[in-house]
mmCIF file of C-alpha atoms in Angstrom:
data_model
loop_
_atom_site.group_PDB
_atom_site.id
_atom_site.type_symbol
_atom_site.label_atom_id
_atom_site.label_comp_id
_atom_site.label_asym_id
_atom_site.label_seq_id
_atom_site.Cartn_x
_atom_site.Cartn_y
_atom_site.Cartn_z
ATOM 1 C CA UNK Y 1 61.183 -39.010 -3.935
ATOM 2 C CA UNK Y 2 61.688 -40.738 -1.540
ATOM 3 C CA UNK Y 3 60.177 -41.377 2.025
ATOM 4 C CA UNK Y 4 62.894 -39.990 3.719
ATOM 5 C CA UNK Y 5 63.274 -36.687 2.175
ATOM 6 C CA UNK Y 6 59.508 -35.846 1.446
ATOM 7 C CA UNK Y 7 58.669 -32.218 2.661
ATOM 8 C CA UNK Y 8 62.583 -31.405 3.032
ATOM 9 C CA UNK Y 9 63.942 -28.115 2.269
ATOM 10 C CA UNK Y 10 66.689 -27.691 -0.268
ATOM 11 C CA UNK Y 11 69.086 -26.955 1.998
ATOM 12 C CA UNK Y 12 67.925 -30.051 4.007
ATOM 13 C CA UNK Y 13 68.492 -32.222 0.969
ATOM 14 C CA UNK Y 14 71.754 -30.827 0.537
ATOM 15 C CA UNK Y 15 72.736 -31.888 4.123
ATOM 16 C CA UNK Y 16 71.959 -35.306 2.757
ATOM 17 C CA UNK Y 17 73.300 -35.541 -0.900
ATOM 18 C CA UNK Y 18 76.927 -35.278 -2.437
ATOM 19 C CA UNK Y 19 75.382 -33.139 -5.383
ATOM 20 C CA UNK Y 20 73.629 -29.810 -5.931
ATOM 21 C CA UNK Y 21 72.629 -28.935 -9.807
ATOM 22 C CA UNK Y 22 72.586 -25.872 -10.578
ATOM 23 C CA UNK Y 23 70.707 -24.629 -13.451
ATOM 24 C CA UNK Y 24 70.870 -20.643 -14.852
ATOM 25 C CA UNK Y 25 67.752 -19.872 -16.914
ATOM 26 C CA UNK Y 26 67.062 -17.139 -19.279
ATOM 27 C CA UNK Y 27 64.192 -17.467 -21.377
ATOM 28 C CA UNK Y 28 64.343 -20.711 -21.210
ATOM 29 C CA UNK Y 29 60.340 -21.441 -21.446
ATOM 30 C CA UNK Y 30 60.599 -24.688 -24.271
ATOM 31 C CA UNK Y 31 63.055 -26.495 -22.109
ATOM 32 C CA UNK Y 32 63.004 -25.779 -18.751
ATOM 33 C CA UNK Y 33 60.221 -28.104 -17.421
ATOM 34 C CA UNK Y 34 62.001 -31.232 -19.359
ATOM 35 C CA UNK Y 35 65.489 -30.302 -18.029
ATOM 36 C CA UNK Y 36 63.920 -30.301 -14.616
ATOM 37 C CA UNK Y 37 61.906 -33.305 -14.860
ATOM 38 C CA UNK Y 38 65.009 -34.837 -16.350
ATOM 39 C CA UNK Y 39 66.932 -34.216 -13.289
ATOM 40 C CA UNK Y 40 64.138 -35.423 -10.986
ATOM 41 C CA UNK Y 41 63.480 -38.549 -12.409
ATOM 42 C CA UNK Y 42 67.277 -39.553 -11.961
ATOM 43 C CA UNK Y 43 67.162 -39.231 -8.305
ATOM 44 C CA UNK Y 44 66.026 -37.109 -5.347
ATOM 45 C CA UNK Y 45 69.224 -34.432 -5.931
ATOM 46 C CA UNK Y 46 68.426 -30.721 -4.854
ATOM 47 C CA UNK Y 47 68.325 -28.507 -7.480
ATOM 48 C CA UNK Y 48 68.765 -24.539 -7.700
ATOM 49 C CA UNK Y 49 67.678 -22.603 -10.322
ATOM 50 C CA UNK Y 50 68.883 -19.058 -11.065
ATOM 51 C CA UNK Y 51 66.726 -17.208 -13.201
ATOM 52 C CA UNK Y 52 68.079 -14.302 -15.162
ATOM 53 C CA UNK Y 53 65.501 -11.719 -15.671
ATOM 54 C CA UNK Y 54 63.280 -13.974 -17.791
ATOM 55 C CA UNK Y 55 60.844 -12.385 -19.560
ATOM 56 C CA UNK Y 56 59.078 -15.418 -21.696
ATOM 57 C CA UNK Y 57 57.370 -16.555 -18.349
ATOM 58 C CA UNK Y 58 59.417 -19.615 -17.866
ATOM 59 C CA UNK Y 59 60.043 -17.936 -14.212
ATOM 60 C CA UNK Y 60 56.507 -18.050 -13.726
ATOM 61 C CA UNK Y 61 56.204 -21.818 -14.930
ATOM 62 C CA UNK Y 62 58.825 -23.128 -12.656
ATOM 63 C CA UNK Y 63 56.716 -20.663 -9.607
ATOM 64 C CA UNK Y 64 53.831 -22.577 -10.022
ATOM 65 C CA UNK Y 65 55.477 -26.115 -9.906
ATOM 66 C CA UNK Y 66 57.346 -25.033 -6.877
ATOM 67 C CA UNK Y 67 53.957 -23.864 -5.715
ATOM 68 C CA UNK Y 68 52.434 -26.814 -6.078
ATOM 69 C CA UNK Y 69 49.775 -25.103 -8.820
ATOM 70 C CA UNK Y 70 50.911 -26.926 -11.508
ATOM 71 C CA UNK Y 71 52.408 -30.809 -11.481
ATOM 72 C CA UNK Y 72 54.874 -32.239 -10.460
ATOM 73 C CA UNK Y 73 55.225 -30.544 -7.594
ATOM 74 C CA UNK Y 74 59.019 -29.349 -7.715
ATOM 75 C CA UNK Y 75 59.787 -29.779 -3.647
ATOM 76 C CA UNK Y 76 63.707 -30.233 -4.592
ATOM 77 C CA UNK Y 77 63.586 -26.865 -6.416
ATOM 78 C CA UNK Y 78 65.011 -23.394 -5.100
ATOM 79 C CA UNK Y 79 64.803 -20.706 -7.388
ATOM 80 C CA UNK Y 80 66.455 -17.681 -7.441
ATOM 81 C CA UNK Y 81 65.164 -15.138 -9.161
ATOM 82 C CA UNK Y 82 66.991 -11.823 -10.617
ATOM 83 C CA UNK Y 83 65.718 -8.919 -11.436
ATOM 84 C CA UNK Y 84 67.354 -8.475 -14.956
ATOM 85 C CA UNK Y 85 70.087 -10.614 -16.998
ATOM 86 C CA UNK Y 86 73.051 -10.138 -15.341
ATOM 87 C CA UNK Y 87 75.320 -12.668 -17.933
ATOM 88 C CA UNK Y 88 75.719 -16.545 -17.300
ATOM 89 C CA UNK Y 89 78.725 -16.360 -15.324
ATOM 90 C CA UNK Y 90 76.913 -14.007 -12.534
ATOM 91 C CA UNK Y 91 74.201 -16.150 -12.502
ATOM 92 C CA UNK Y 92 76.165 -19.259 -11.798
ATOM 93 C CA UNK Y 93 78.161 -17.593 -9.024
ATOM 94 C CA UNK Y 94 74.859 -16.483 -7.404
ATOM 95 C CA UNK Y 95 73.863 -19.913 -7.458
ATOM 96 C CA UNK Y 96 77.280 -21.258 -6.338
ATOM 97 C CA UNK Y 97 77.143 -19.234 -3.180
ATOM 98 C CA UNK Y 98 73.652 -21.231 -2.269
ATOM 99 C CA UNK Y 99 75.603 -24.779 -2.569
ATOM 100 C CA UNK Y 100 76.274 -26.700 0.141
ATOM 101 C CA UNK Y 101 77.297 -29.936 -0.779
ATOM 102 C CA UNK Y 102 80.722 -31.476 -1.931
ATOM 103 C CA UNK Y 103 79.802 -31.333 -6.033
ATOM 104 C CA UNK Y 104 78.062 -28.693 -7.760
ATOM 105 C CA UNK Y 105 76.478 -30.118 -11.304
ATOM 106 C CA UNK Y 106 75.970 -27.324 -13.537
ATOM 107 C CA UNK Y 107 73.307 -27.763 -16.469
ATOM 108 C CA UNK Y 108 72.077 -25.886 -19.562
ATOM 109 C CA UNK Y 109 68.560 -25.083 -19.436
ATOM 110 C CA UNK Y 110 67.862 -26.718 -22.649
ATOM 111 C CA UNK Y 111 69.375 -30.134 -21.852
ATOM 112 C CA UNK Y 112 67.401 -33.150 -20.606
ATOM 113 C CA UNK Y 113 69.626 -35.958 -18.910
ATOM 114 C CA UNK Y 114 69.853 -39.362 -19.504
ATOM 115 C CA UNK Y 115 69.665 -41.695 -16.311
ATOM 116 C CA UNK Y 116 72.629 -42.380 -14.249
ATOM 117 C CA UNK Y 117 74.464 -39.300 -15.615
ATOM 118 C CA UNK Y 118 74.905 -37.804 -12.566
ATOM 119 C CA UNK Y 119 76.074 -40.923 -10.690
ATOM 120 C CA UNK Y 120 78.310 -41.573 -13.265
ATOM 121 C CA UNK Y 121 80.660 -37.901 -12.688
ATOM 122 C CA UNK Y 122 80.263 -38.245 -9.108
ATOM 123 C CA UNK Y 123 82.016 -41.321 -9.233
ATOM 124 C CA UNK Y 124 84.634 -39.985 -11.760
ATOM 125 C CA UNK Y 125 85.235 -37.054 -9.497
ATOM 126 C CA UNK Y 126 85.445 -39.541 -6.319
ATOM 127 C CA UNK Y 127 88.633 -41.665 -8.303
ATOM 128 C CA UNK Y 128 90.804 -38.653 -7.987
ATOM 129 C CA UNK Y 129 91.289 -35.647 -5.832
ATOM 130 C CA UNK Y 130 92.803 -33.871 -8.104
ATOM 131 C CA UNK Y 131 89.884 -33.559 -10.688
ATOM 132 C CA UNK Y 132 88.409 -30.264 -10.660
ATOM 133 C CA UNK Y 133 86.039 -30.855 -13.455
ATOM 134 C CA UNK Y 134 84.091 -33.874 -15.156
ATOM 135 C CA UNK Y 135 82.140 -33.103 -18.009
ATOM 136 C CA UNK Y 136 79.297 -35.764 -19.502
ATOM 137 C CA UNK Y 137 79.414 -36.482 -23.162
ATOM 138 C CA UNK Y 138 76.810 -33.896 -24.985
ATOM 139 C CA UNK Y 139 74.818 -35.259 -27.572
ATOM 140 C CA UNK Y 140 72.890 -33.368 -29.923
ATOM 141 C CA UNK Y 141 68.965 -33.176 -28.736
ATOM 142 C CA UNK Y 142 68.030 -33.305 -32.760
ATOM 143 C CA UNK Y 143 70.583 -35.866 -33.839
ATOM 144 C CA UNK Y 144 71.261 -37.814 -30.422
ATOM 145 C CA UNK Y 145 73.469 -40.178 -32.044
ATOM 146 C CA UNK Y 146 76.135 -37.119 -32.675
ATOM 147 C CA UNK Y 147 78.312 -35.305 -30.522
ATOM 148 C CA UNK Y 148 77.867 -31.995 -29.306
ATOM 149 C CA UNK Y 149 80.519 -31.418 -26.988
ATOM 150 C CA UNK Y 150 82.604 -34.079 -25.860
ATOM 151 C CA UNK Y 151 85.112 -31.831 -24.145
ATOM 152 C CA UNK Y 152 86.966 -28.705 -25.214
ATOM 153 C CA UNK Y 153 90.531 -28.414 -26.059
ATOM 154 C CA UNK Y 154 92.383 -25.298 -26.497
ATOM 155 C CA UNK Y 155 94.997 -24.235 -28.822
ATOM 156 C CA UNK Y 156 97.757 -21.923 -29.338
ATOM 157 C CA UNK Y 157 96.240 -19.798 -32.209
ATOM 158 C CA UNK Y 158 93.553 -19.069 -29.142
ATOM 159 C CA UNK Y 159 90.767 -21.353 -30.759
ATOM 160 C CA UNK Y 160 89.141 -23.185 -28.008
ATOM 161 C CA UNK Y 161 87.259 -26.369 -29.940
ATOM 162 C CA UNK Y 162 85.522 -29.658 -29.291
ATOM 163 C CA UNK Y 163 86.976 -32.630 -31.520
ATOM 164 C CA UNK Y 164 84.251 -34.493 -31.554
ATOM 165 C CA UNK Y 165 81.463 -31.616 -32.839
ATOM 166 C CA UNK Y 166 78.937 -33.366 -35.413
ATOM 167 C CA UNK Y 167 80.990 -36.341 -35.311
ATOM 168 C CA UNK Y 168 79.024 -40.033 -34.325
ATOM 169 C CA UNK Y 169 79.123 -40.498 -30.727
ATOM 170 C CA UNK Y 170 80.285 -43.782 -30.498
ATOM 171 C CA UNK Y 171 83.657 -42.490 -31.601
ATOM 172 C CA UNK Y 172 84.241 -40.515 -28.571
ATOM 173 C CA UNK Y 173 83.345 -43.579 -25.553
ATOM 174 C CA UNK Y 174 86.052 -43.670 -23.559
ATOM 175 C CA UNK Y 175 87.312 -41.265 -20.833
ATOM 176 C CA UNK Y 176 89.977 -38.807 -21.281
ATOM 177 C CA UNK Y 177 91.983 -36.086 -19.839
ATOM 178 C CA UNK Y 178 90.697 -32.346 -21.552
ATOM 179 C CA UNK Y 179 92.020 -29.124 -21.214
ATOM 180 C CA UNK Y 180 88.360 -27.567 -19.941
ATOM 181 C CA UNK Y 181 85.061 -28.745 -19.438
ATOM 182 C CA UNK Y 182 81.585 -27.567 -21.078
ATOM 183 C CA UNK Y 183 79.559 -25.631 -19.211
ATOM 184 C CA UNK Y 184 76.356 -27.110 -20.678
ATOM 185 C CA UNK Y 185 77.101 -30.313 -18.327
ATOM 186 C CA UNK Y 186 80.339 -30.223 -16.053
ATOM 187 C CA UNK Y 187 80.283 -31.368 -12.345
ATOM 188 C CA UNK Y 188 82.709 -29.386 -9.962
ATOM 189 C CA UNK Y 189 84.601 -30.125 -6.928
ATOM 190 C CA UNK Y 190 83.455 -27.218 -4.306
ATOM 191 C CA UNK Y 191 86.834 -27.023 -1.971
ATOM 192 C CA UNK Y 192 88.547 -26.646 -5.810
ATOM 193 C CA UNK Y 193 86.562 -22.909 -5.990
ATOM 194 C CA UNK Y 194 88.740 -21.339 -3.150
ATOM 195 C CA UNK Y 195 92.265 -22.002 -5.080
ATOM 196 C CA UNK Y 196 90.524 -21.480 -8.407
ATOM 197 C CA UNK Y 197 87.876 -18.608 -7.958
ATOM 198 C CA UNK Y 198 84.852 -19.077 -9.337
ATOM 199 C CA UNK Y 199 83.418 -18.041 -12.766
ATOM 200 C CA UNK Y 200 84.982 -14.670 -13.898
ATOM 201 C CA UNK Y 201 82.174 -12.097 -14.458
ATOM 202 C CA UNK Y 202 83.737 -10.026 -17.128
ATOM 203 C CA UNK Y 203 82.639 -13.158 -19.742
ATOM 204 C CA UNK Y 204 78.663 -11.997 -19.369
ATOM 205 C CA UNK Y 205 78.721 -14.967 -21.538
ATOM 206 C CA UNK Y 206 80.745 -17.556 -23.404
ATOM 207 C CA UNK Y 207 84.111 -18.948 -22.948
ATOM 208 C CA UNK Y 208 84.157 -18.567 -19.380
ATOM 209 C CA UNK Y 209 84.336 -22.530 -18.993
ATOM 210 C CA UNK Y 210 87.562 -22.296 -20.854
ATOM 211 C CA UNK Y 211 88.621 -19.446 -18.817
ATOM 212 C CA UNK Y 212 87.846 -21.310 -15.649
ATOM 213 C CA UNK Y 213 89.158 -24.456 -16.856
ATOM 214 C CA UNK Y 214 92.673 -23.184 -17.965
ATOM 215 C CA UNK Y 215 92.955 -21.482 -13.841
ATOM 216 C CA UNK Y 216 92.520 -25.024 -12.499
ATOM 217 C CA UNK Y 217 95.407 -26.654 -15.210
ATOM 218 C CA UNK Y 218 97.451 -23.962 -14.211
ATOM 219 C CA UNK Y 219 96.900 -24.745 -10.709
ATOM 220 C CA UNK Y 220 97.675 -28.661 -11.737
ATOM 221 C CA UNK Y 221 94.384 -29.853 -11.260
ATOM 222 C CA UNK Y 222 92.674 -31.667 -14.074
ATOM 223 C CA UNK Y 223 89.495 -31.841 -15.610
ATOM 224 C CA UNK Y 224 87.799 -34.585 -17.617
ATOM 225 C CA UNK Y 225 85.644 -35.885 -20.005
ATOM 226 C CA UNK Y 226 83.173 -38.867 -18.724
ATOM 227 C CA UNK Y 227 81.202 -40.460 -21.660
ATOM 228 C CA UNK Y 228 79.263 -43.055 -18.885
ATOM 229 C CA UNK Y 229 77.289 -39.784 -18.135
ATOM 230 C CA UNK Y 230 74.977 -38.718 -20.809
ATOM 231 C CA UNK Y 231 73.113 -35.243 -21.863
ATOM 232 C CA UNK Y 232 70.829 -33.856 -24.912
ATOM 233 C CA UNK Y 233 71.797 -30.319 -25.735
ATOM 234 C CA UNK Y 234 69.479 -28.165 -27.884
ATOM 235 C CA UNK Y 235 71.982 -25.852 -28.262
ATOM 236 C CA UNK Y 236 71.766 -22.336 -29.093
ATOM 237 C CA UNK Y 237 68.158 -22.003 -27.927
ATOM 238 C CA UNK Y 238 68.672 -18.437 -26.560
ATOM 239 C CA UNK Y 239 70.651 -16.581 -28.810
ATOM 240 C CA UNK Y 240 69.569 -18.335 -31.580
ATOM 241 C CA UNK Y 241 71.632 -20.244 -34.503
ATOM 242 C CA UNK Y 242 75.715 -21.453 -33.814
ATOM 243 C CA UNK Y 243 76.965 -17.967 -35.442
ATOM 244 C CA UNK Y 244 74.901 -14.708 -34.517
ATOM 245 C CA UNK Y 245 76.371 -11.596 -34.299
ATOM 246 C CA UNK Y 246 75.851 -11.590 -30.277
ATOM 247 C CA UNK Y 247 77.745 -14.812 -29.792
ATOM 248 C CA UNK Y 248 80.426 -13.776 -32.272
ATOM 249 C CA UNK Y 249 81.293 -10.153 -30.684
ATOM 250 C CA UNK Y 250 81.279 -11.854 -27.085
ATOM 251 C CA UNK Y 251 83.310 -14.867 -28.112
ATOM 252 C CA UNK Y 252 86.132 -12.387 -29.899
ATOM 253 C CA UNK Y 253 85.957 -10.211 -26.981
ATOM 254 C CA UNK Y 254 86.696 -13.399 -24.319
ATOM 255 C CA UNK Y 255 89.176 -14.602 -26.131
ATOM 256 C CA UNK Y 256 91.286 -11.646 -25.589
ATOM 257 C CA UNK Y 257 90.606 -11.393 -22.206
ATOM 258 C CA UNK Y 258 91.738 -15.248 -21.878
ATOM 259 C CA UNK Y 259 95.055 -15.167 -23.277
ATOM 260 C CA UNK Y 260 95.706 -12.147 -21.260
ATOM 261 C CA UNK Y 261 94.898 -13.207 -17.870
ATOM 262 C CA UNK Y 262 95.856 -17.069 -18.667
ATOM 263 C CA UNK Y 263 99.266 -16.159 -20.175
ATOM 264 C CA UNK Y 264 102.410 -15.078 -18.661
ATOM 265 C CA UNK Y 265 104.290 -12.606 -20.959
ATOM 266 C CA UNK Y 266 106.916 -15.397 -21.687
ATOM 267 C CA UNK Y 267 104.097 -17.949 -22.788
ATOM 268 C CA UNK Y 268 102.190 -15.196 -24.795
ATOM 269 C CA UNK Y 269 105.592 -13.949 -27.012
ATOM 270 C CA UNK Y 270 106.239 -17.459 -27.604
ATOM 271 C CA UNK Y 271 102.681 -17.890 -28.422
ATOM 272 C CA UNK Y 272 101.909 -14.412 -30.595
ATOM 273 C CA UNK Y 273 102.791 -15.706 -34.256
ATOM 274 C CA UNK Y 274 100.281 -18.021 -34.094
ATOM 275 C CA UNK Y 275 97.515 -16.503 -32.373
ATOM 276 C CA UNK Y 276 97.884 -13.719 -35.217
ATOM 277 C CA UNK Y 277 97.548 -16.063 -37.785
ATOM 278 C CA UNK Y 278 94.767 -18.124 -35.469
ATOM 279 C CA UNK Y 279 92.837 -14.254 -35.169
ATOM 280 C CA UNK Y 280 93.325 -13.549 -39.007
ATOM 281 C CA UNK Y 281 91.527 -16.682 -39.910
ATOM 282 C CA UNK Y 282 88.737 -16.422 -37.578
ATOM 283 C CA UNK Y 283 88.348 -12.937 -39.265
ATOM 284 C CA UNK Y 284 88.316 -14.186 -42.823
ATOM 285 C CA UNK Y 285 85.873 -16.818 -41.648
ATOM 286 C CA UNK Y 286 83.641 -14.427 -40.117
ATOM 287 C CA UNK Y 287 83.843 -12.578 -43.076
ATOM 288 C CA UNK Y 288 83.030 -14.600 -45.246
ATOM 289 C CA UNK Y 289 79.973 -14.928 -42.921
ATOM 290 C CA UNK Y 290 79.247 -11.222 -43.183
ATOM 291 C CA UNK Y 291 79.869 -10.909 -40.132
ATOM 292 C CA UNK Y 292 83.524 -9.548 -40.154
ATOM 293 C CA UNK Y 293 83.156 -6.444 -38.706
ATOM 294 C CA UNK Y 294 80.914 -7.797 -35.377
ATOM 295 C CA UNK Y 295 84.327 -10.171 -34.970
ATOM 296 C CA UNK Y 296 86.527 -7.000 -35.068
ATOM 297 C CA UNK Y 297 84.454 -5.117 -32.817
ATOM 298 C CA UNK Y 298 84.460 -7.598 -30.459
ATOM 299 C CA UNK Y 299 88.294 -7.920 -30.529
ATOM 300 C CA UNK Y 300 88.592 -4.716 -29.817
ATOM 301 C CA UNK Y 301 86.137 -4.857 -26.444
ATOM 302 C CA UNK Y 302 88.483 -7.401 -25.578
ATOM 303 C CA UNK Y 303 91.090 -5.173 -25.915
ATOM 304 C CA UNK Y 304 89.533 -2.508 -24.056
ATOM 305 C CA UNK Y 305 88.259 -5.143 -21.113
ATOM 306 C CA UNK Y 306 92.479 -5.875 -20.884
ATOM 307 C CA UNK Y 307 93.048 -2.051 -20.798
ATOM 308 C CA UNK Y 308 90.692 -1.735 -17.845
ATOM 309 C CA UNK Y 309 91.671 -4.327 -15.789
ATOM 310 C CA UNK Y 310 95.759 -3.032 -16.368
ATOM 311 C CA UNK Y 311 94.352 0.515 -14.907
ATOM 312 C CA UNK Y 312 92.549 -1.618 -12.031
ATOM 313 C CA UNK Y 313 96.236 -3.195 -11.216
ATOM 314 C CA UNK Y 314 95.853 -6.185 -12.468
ATOM 315 C CA UNK Y 315 92.626 -7.547 -10.846
ATOM 316 C CA UNK Y 316 91.328 -10.212 -12.585
ATOM 317 C CA UNK Y 317 95.032 -11.065 -14.105
ATOM 318 C CA UNK Y 318 96.678 -14.535 -13.183
ATOM 319 C CA UNK Y 319 99.517 -14.098 -11.405
ATOM 320 C CA UNK Y 320 103.062 -16.200 -12.372
ATOM 321 C CA UNK Y 321 104.221 -18.375 -9.816
ATOM 322 C CA UNK Y 322 107.102 -20.194 -10.022
ATOM 323 C CA UNK Y 323 105.986 -23.387 -8.535
ATOM 324 C CA UNK Y 324 103.300 -23.513 -11.351
ATOM 325 C CA UNK Y 325 106.161 -23.614 -13.818
ATOM 326 C CA UNK Y 326 105.955 -27.004 -14.295
ATOM 327 C CA UNK Y 327 102.368 -26.725 -15.520
ATOM 328 C CA UNK Y 328 102.426 -23.606 -17.336
ATOM 329 C CA UNK Y 329 105.274 -26.028 -19.846
ATOM 330 C CA UNK Y 330 102.764 -29.131 -20.082
ATOM 331 C CA UNK Y 331 100.014 -26.411 -20.716
ATOM 332 C CA UNK Y 332 101.935 -24.744 -23.513
ATOM 333 C CA UNK Y 333 103.224 -28.481 -25.300
ATOM 334 C CA UNK Y 334 99.298 -29.110 -25.001
ATOM 335 C CA UNK Y 335 98.660 -25.894 -26.928
ATOM 336 C CA UNK Y 336 101.102 -27.089 -29.457
ATOM 337 C CA UNK Y 337 99.530 -30.398 -29.812
ATOM 338 C CA UNK Y 338 96.345 -28.856 -30.183
ATOM 339 C CA UNK Y 339 97.180 -26.854 -32.622
ATOM 340 C CA UNK Y 340 97.602 -29.350 -34.910
ATOM 341 C CA UNK Y 341 94.436 -31.778 -33.685
ATOM 342 C CA UNK Y 342 92.810 -28.847 -34.859
ATOM 343 C CA UNK Y 343 93.718 -29.694 -38.504
ATOM 344 C CA UNK Y 344 94.234 -33.309 -38.575
ATOM 345 C CA UNK Y 345 92.145 -34.263 -35.932
#
């Protein structure tokens, strides 16, 4: 804290800052204090924590720090408590309604940031007004020398993936464009939400960041990876292991929903053979993990989600606009290239 900001409310701090840090929290008792305090150590920025109906005491811990009953005092933190778990996307949207700065840095509760992480993203965003989002180099908290996420790619098989998962971090030290940014540590340009829309709350969790990045790409905006910004991520801190039934079911549902929402009919037909193969491969993969039926149920839920939106007049579907044709073509070429990269990259 600096003398100039001592005693200021979060709203007043936003008037003096370029970036607000937004942290959705659900049962993050093991991580939330370290997360917030790593942000505090990196600068005097306003922080908004949206608690998603936590029942593990983490909300009470934050309240104690804000009130001064626990040390350090979180003077720059605004806590927004929700009565129940409304899902990641809704929690983020609730927080975004309170952001008044040009940028927002969305951060998972099971992370800690390294010094300069936010400033590095701000510099990258400043470099090009067409950048919608910029992602940190996300390192594994257990193995900090290895990548947890270095930007997400999406391919014509209907899969989203990060090419560096589990690989040495030093191999991913160059800034680059990505299809979408991982929601665990990403900075967004607030003004562009007017065009892209906010997070789709039909995505309770998983792939909501891919969907948002996809919508930005359709509009011709850029999503980028910035390795000068580093954070440590525990990963699956709430849901459990990398593969669990909750995650498999929701990810399967949302993988169908993303295709329906963002692909015009012609593009869908072009990709259909690869999409079918992609879903077959995934079904076989999860069958070997004894979660094949969970995956198939998720796909059925996805079709149900699409049918409901069609019934409601395609309320969530991205409308095709002729002016975006060039962007669709670039996206399609990238989908094919990423399909090859998934197996040989």
